[in-house]
Tab-separated table of C-alpha atoms and ligand atoms in Angstrom:
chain	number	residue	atom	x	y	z
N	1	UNK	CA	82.855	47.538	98.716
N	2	UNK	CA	84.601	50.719	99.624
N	3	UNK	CA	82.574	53.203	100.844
N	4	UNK	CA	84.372	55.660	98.502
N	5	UNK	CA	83.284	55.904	95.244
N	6	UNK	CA	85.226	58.624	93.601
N	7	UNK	CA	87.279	58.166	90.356
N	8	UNK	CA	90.208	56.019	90.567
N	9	UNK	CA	93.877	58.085	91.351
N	10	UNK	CA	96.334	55.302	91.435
N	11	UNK	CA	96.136	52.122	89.929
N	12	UNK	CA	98.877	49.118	89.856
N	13	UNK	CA	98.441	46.150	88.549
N	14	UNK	CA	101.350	43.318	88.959
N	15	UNK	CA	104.236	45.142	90.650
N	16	UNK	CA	107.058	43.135	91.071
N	17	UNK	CA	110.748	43.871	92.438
N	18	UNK	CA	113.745	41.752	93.166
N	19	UNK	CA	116.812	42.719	95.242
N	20	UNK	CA	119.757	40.693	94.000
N	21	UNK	CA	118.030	36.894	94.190
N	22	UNK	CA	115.571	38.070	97.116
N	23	UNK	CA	112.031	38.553	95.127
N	24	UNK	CA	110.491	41.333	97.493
N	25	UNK	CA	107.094	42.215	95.599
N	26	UNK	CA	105.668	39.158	93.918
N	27	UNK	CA	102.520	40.808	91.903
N	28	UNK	CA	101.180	43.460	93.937
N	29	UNK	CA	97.396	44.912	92.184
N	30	UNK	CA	96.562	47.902	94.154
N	31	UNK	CA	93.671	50.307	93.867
N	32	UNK	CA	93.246	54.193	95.192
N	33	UNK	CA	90.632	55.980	94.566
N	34	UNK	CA	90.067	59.891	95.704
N	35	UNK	CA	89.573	60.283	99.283
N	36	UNK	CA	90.294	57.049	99.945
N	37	UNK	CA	92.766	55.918	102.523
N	38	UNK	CA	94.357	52.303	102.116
N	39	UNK	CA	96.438	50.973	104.862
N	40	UNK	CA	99.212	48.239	104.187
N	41	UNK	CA	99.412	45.974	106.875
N	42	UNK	CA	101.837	42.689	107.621
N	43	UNK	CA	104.371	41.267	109.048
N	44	UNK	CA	108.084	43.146	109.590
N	45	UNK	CA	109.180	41.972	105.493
N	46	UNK	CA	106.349	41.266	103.492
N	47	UNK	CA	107.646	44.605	101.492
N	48	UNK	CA	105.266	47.076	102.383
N	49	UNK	CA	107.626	50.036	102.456
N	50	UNK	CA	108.773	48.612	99.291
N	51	UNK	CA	105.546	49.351	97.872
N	52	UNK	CA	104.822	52.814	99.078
N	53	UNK	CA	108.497	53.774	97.844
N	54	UNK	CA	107.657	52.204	94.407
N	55	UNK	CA	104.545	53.984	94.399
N	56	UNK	CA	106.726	57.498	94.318
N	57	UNK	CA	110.121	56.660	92.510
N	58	UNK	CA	112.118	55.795	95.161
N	59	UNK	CA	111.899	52.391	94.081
N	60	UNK	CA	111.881	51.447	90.664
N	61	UNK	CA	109.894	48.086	90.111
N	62	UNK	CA	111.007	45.551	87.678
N	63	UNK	CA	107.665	44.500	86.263
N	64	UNK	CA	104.088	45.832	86.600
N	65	UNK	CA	102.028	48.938	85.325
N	66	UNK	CA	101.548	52.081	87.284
N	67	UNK	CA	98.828	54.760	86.294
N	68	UNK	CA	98.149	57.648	88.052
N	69	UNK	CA	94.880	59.995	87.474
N	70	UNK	CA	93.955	59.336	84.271
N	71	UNK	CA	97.599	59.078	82.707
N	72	UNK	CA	99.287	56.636	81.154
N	73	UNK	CA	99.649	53.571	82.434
N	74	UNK	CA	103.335	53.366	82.898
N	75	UNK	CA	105.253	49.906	82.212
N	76	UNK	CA	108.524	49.110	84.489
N	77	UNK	CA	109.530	46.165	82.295
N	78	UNK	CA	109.157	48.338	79.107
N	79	UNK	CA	111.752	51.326	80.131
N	80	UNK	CA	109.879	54.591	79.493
N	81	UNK	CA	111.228	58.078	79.653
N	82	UNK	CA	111.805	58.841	83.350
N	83	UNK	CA	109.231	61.716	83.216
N	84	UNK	CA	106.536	60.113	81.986
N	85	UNK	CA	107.627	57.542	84.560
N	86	UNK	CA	107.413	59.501	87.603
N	87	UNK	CA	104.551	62.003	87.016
N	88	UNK	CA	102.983	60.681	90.085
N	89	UNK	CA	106.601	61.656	92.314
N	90	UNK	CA	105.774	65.609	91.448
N	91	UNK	CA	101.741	64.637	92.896
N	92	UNK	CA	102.214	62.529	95.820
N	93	UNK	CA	104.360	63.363	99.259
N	94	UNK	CA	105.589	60.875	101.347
N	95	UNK	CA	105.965	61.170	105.346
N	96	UNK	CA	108.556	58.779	106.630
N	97	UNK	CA	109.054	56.794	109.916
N	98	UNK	CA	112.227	59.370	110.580
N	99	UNK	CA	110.898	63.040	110.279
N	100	UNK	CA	113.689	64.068	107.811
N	101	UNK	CA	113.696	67.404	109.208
N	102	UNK	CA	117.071	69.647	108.261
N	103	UNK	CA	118.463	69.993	111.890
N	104	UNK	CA	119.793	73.256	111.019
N	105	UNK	CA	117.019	75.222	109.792
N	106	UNK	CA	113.652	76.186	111.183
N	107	UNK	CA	110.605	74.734	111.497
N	108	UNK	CA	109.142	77.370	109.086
N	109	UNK	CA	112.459	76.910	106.588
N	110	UNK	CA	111.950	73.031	106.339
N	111	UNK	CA	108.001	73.632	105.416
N	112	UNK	CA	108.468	76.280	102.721
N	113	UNK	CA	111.641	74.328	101.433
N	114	UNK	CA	109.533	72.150	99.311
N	115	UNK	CA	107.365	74.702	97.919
N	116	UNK	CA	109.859	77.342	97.229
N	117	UNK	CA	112.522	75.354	95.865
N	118	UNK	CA	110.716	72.310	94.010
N	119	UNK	CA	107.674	73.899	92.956
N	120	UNK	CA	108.579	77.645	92.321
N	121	UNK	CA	106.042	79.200	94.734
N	122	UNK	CA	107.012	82.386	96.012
N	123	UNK	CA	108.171	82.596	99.346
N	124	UNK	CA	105.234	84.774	101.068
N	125	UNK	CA	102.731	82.510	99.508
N	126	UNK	CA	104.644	79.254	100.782
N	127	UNK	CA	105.231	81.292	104.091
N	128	UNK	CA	101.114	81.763	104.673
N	129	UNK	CA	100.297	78.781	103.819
N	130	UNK	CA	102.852	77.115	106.169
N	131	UNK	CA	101.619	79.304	109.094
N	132	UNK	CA	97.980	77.924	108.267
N	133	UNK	CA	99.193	74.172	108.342
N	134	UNK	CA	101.518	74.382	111.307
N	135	UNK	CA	98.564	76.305	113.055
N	136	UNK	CA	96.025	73.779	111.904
N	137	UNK	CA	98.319	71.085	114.067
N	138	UNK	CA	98.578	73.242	116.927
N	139	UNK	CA	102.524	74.085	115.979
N	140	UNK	CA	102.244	77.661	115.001
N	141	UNK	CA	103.957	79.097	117.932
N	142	UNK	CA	106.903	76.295	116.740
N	143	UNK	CA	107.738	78.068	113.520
N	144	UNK	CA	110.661	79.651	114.592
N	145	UNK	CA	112.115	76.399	116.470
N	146	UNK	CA	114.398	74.246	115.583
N	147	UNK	CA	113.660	70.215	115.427
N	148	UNK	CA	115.530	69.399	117.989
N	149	UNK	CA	113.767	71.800	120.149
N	150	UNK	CA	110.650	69.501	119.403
N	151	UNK	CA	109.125	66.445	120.975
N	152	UNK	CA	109.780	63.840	118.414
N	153	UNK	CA	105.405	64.017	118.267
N	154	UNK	CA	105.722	67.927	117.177
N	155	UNK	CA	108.579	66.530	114.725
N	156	UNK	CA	106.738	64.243	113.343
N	157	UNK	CA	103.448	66.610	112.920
N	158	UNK	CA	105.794	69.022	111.277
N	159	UNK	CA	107.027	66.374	108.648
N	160	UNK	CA	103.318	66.023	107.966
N	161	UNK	CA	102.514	69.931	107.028
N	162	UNK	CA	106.054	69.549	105.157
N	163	UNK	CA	103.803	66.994	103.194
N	164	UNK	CA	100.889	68.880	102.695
N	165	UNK	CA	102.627	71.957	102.287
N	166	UNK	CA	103.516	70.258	98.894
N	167	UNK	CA	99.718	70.102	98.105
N	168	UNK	CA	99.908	66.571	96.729
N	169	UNK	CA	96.783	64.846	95.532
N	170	UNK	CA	98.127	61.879	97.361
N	171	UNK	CA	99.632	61.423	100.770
N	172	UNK	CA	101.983	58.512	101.641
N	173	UNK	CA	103.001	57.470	104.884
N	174	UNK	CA	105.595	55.345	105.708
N	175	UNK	CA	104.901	53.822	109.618
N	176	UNK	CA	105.175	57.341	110.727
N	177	UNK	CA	104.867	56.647	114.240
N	178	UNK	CA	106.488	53.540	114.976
N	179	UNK	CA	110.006	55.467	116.241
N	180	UNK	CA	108.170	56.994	118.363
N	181	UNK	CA	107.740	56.590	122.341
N	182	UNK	CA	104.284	55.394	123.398
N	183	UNK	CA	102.701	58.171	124.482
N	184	UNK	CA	103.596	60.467	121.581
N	185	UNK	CA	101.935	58.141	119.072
N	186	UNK	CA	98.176	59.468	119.471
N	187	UNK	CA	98.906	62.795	118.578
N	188	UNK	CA	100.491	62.110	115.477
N	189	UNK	CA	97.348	59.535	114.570
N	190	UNK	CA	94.797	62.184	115.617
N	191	UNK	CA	96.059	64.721	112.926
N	192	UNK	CA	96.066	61.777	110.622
N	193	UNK	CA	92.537	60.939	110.945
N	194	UNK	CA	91.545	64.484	110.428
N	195	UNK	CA	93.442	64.484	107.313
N	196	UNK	CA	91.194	61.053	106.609
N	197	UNK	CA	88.265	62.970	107.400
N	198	UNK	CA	88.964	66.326	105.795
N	199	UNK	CA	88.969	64.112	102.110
N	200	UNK	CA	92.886	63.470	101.962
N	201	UNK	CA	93.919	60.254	99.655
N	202	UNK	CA	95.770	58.373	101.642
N	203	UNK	CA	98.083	55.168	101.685
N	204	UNK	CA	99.304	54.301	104.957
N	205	UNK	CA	101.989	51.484	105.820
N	206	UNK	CA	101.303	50.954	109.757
N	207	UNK	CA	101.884	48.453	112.407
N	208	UNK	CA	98.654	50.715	114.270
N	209	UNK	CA	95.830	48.577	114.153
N	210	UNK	CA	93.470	49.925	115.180
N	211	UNK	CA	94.117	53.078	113.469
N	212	UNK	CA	94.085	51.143	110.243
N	213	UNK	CA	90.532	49.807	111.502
N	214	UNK	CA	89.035	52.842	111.968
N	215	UNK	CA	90.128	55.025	109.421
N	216	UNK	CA	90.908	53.064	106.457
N	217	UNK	CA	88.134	52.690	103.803
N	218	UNK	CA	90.386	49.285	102.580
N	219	UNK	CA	93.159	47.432	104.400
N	220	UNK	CA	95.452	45.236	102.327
N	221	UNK	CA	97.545	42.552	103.923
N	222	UNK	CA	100.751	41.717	103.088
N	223	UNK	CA	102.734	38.265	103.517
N	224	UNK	CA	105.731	37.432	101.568
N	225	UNK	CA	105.753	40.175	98.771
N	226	UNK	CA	101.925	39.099	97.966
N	227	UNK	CA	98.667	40.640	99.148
N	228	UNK	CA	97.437	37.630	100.599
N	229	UNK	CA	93.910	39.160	101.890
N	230	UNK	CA	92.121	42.422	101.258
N	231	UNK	CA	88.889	44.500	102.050
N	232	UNK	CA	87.099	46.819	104.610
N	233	UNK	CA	88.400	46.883	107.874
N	234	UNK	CA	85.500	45.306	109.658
N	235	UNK	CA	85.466	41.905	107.289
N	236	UNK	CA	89.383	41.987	107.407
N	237	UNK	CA	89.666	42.330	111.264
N	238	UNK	CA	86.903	40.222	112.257
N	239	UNK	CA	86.166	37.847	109.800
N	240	UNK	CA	89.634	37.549	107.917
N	241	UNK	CA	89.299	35.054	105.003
N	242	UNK	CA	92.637	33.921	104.919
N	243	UNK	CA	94.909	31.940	107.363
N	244	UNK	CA	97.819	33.854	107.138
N	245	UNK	CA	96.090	37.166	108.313
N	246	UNK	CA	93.994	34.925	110.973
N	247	UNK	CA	97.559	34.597	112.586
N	248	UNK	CA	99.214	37.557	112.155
N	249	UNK	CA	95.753	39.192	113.579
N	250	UNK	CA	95.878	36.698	116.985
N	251	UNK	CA	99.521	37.594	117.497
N	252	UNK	CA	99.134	41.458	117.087
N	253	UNK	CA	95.602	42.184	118.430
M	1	ADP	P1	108.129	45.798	105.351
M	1	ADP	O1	107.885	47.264	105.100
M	1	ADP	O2	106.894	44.977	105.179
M	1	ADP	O3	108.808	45.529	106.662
M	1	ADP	P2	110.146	46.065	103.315
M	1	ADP	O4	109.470	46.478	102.067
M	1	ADP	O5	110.840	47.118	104.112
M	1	ADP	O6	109.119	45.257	104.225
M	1	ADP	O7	111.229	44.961	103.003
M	1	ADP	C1	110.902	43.734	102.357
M	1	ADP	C2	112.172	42.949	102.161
M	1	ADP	O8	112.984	43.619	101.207
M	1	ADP	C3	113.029	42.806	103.407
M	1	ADP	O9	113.546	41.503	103.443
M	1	ADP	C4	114.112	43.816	103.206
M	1	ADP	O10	115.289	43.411	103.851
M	1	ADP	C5	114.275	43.829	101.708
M	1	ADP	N1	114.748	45.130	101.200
M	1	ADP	C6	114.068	46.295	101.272
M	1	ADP	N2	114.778	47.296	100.702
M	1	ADP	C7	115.934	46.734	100.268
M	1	ADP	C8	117.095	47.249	99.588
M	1	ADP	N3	117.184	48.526	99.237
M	1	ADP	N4	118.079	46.381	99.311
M	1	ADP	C9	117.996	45.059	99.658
M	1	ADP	N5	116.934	44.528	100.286
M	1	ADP	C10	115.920	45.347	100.593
């Protein structure tokens, strides 16, 4: 059992995707409910990018249902109008392993891009609340740098107020810190768990371990396109059920 028990955001049931001949996602049932956070672990293949990206558009799957807060549940093998498809793409921001900053504009710029542009906020509202973010990661005196005036730890801490910046009711991240050196890793997982904390929703693709065991309220793990074992961190990492996570758990930890 969870320990959240708020209404469910994001529901999938059966998700399924192919490249060419290679069947990536074999049935994936996945389950987020408000304030969770869900981490996606596995080994390097088993297509967990594959399903943060279909959880946001970037991927469209071939099979399996997709509702998002209430709506309707969307079906990829039935073809529905791309908006209807996609309302969760306009509700959800993604954070990426590769900060995706635009070299050539600000730190400030690349927040309020989002905002301004996408979402029609004016500019001194996005501005304010982009000061408040980049101060609440200890980056406001960076709002008039450029990325690659940043450690790749302040770049990636600035593609994570460029996420909430968006206001999203959900947050993905995609292995944020895994291009990262060593010893730039905690601070970007420190302003993630105080997003845990603070109530953010949360689904989290990592190879960090123990991040996913102490801040995830549910770990799924992935093997070969299927979740082969799920449930709260302390059964999954100390008790796993299954054999396949019994061995990728003894080679990682
Ligand atoms: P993971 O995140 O667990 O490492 P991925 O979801 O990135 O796994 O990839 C799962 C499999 O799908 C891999 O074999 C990968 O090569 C393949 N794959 C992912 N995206 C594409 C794509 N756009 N085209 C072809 N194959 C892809």
């Amino acid at each position: 059992m969870s320990r959240i028990d708020g209404p469910v955001l994001l529901q999938t049931k059966g998700l399924c995707k192919s490249f060419g001949d290679h069947e990536v996602l074999k049935g994936i049932d996945l389950e987020v409910r408000r304030g969770e956070v869900v981490a996606l672990i596995g080994p390097s293949g088993s297509g967990k990018t594959t399903v943060l990206r279909s959880l946001n558009g970037l991927e469209t799957p071939d099979q399996g249902t997709l509702a998002f807060d209430g709506g309707p549940s969307v079906d990829f093998g039935q073809g529905l109008p791309k908006q209807q498809r996609f309302a969760i793409r306009d509700r959800s921001a993604m954070v990426f392993q590769h900060h995706n900053l635009f070299p050539h504009r600000t730190v400030l710029q690349n927040v309020i891009e989002g905002p301004v542009t996408v979402q029609g906020v004016s500019k001194p509202e996005a501005v304010a609340h982009a000061e408040q973010l980049l101060d609440r990661v200890g980056l406001a005196d960076k709002r008039d740098a450029y990325p690659h005036e940043l450690s790749g730890g302040q770049q990636q801490r600035v593609g994570i107020v460029r996420a909430l910046a968006l206001a999203p009711d959900l947050l993905l991240f995609d292995e944020p810190t895994s291009a990262l050196d060593p010893e730039l890793v905690g601070e970007v997982l420190v302003v993630m768990k105080e997003l845990a904390d603070e109530g953010w929703t949360m689904v989290v693709v990592t190879h960090e371990l123990q991040f996913a065991r102490e801040v995830a309220d549910e770990v799924l793990f992935l093997d070969g396109g299927v979740v082969a074992e799920r449930g709260a961190p302390a059964q999954l990492f100390t008790a796993p059920q299954n054999e396949r996570t019994r061995r990728f758990l003894d080679r990682i930890l």
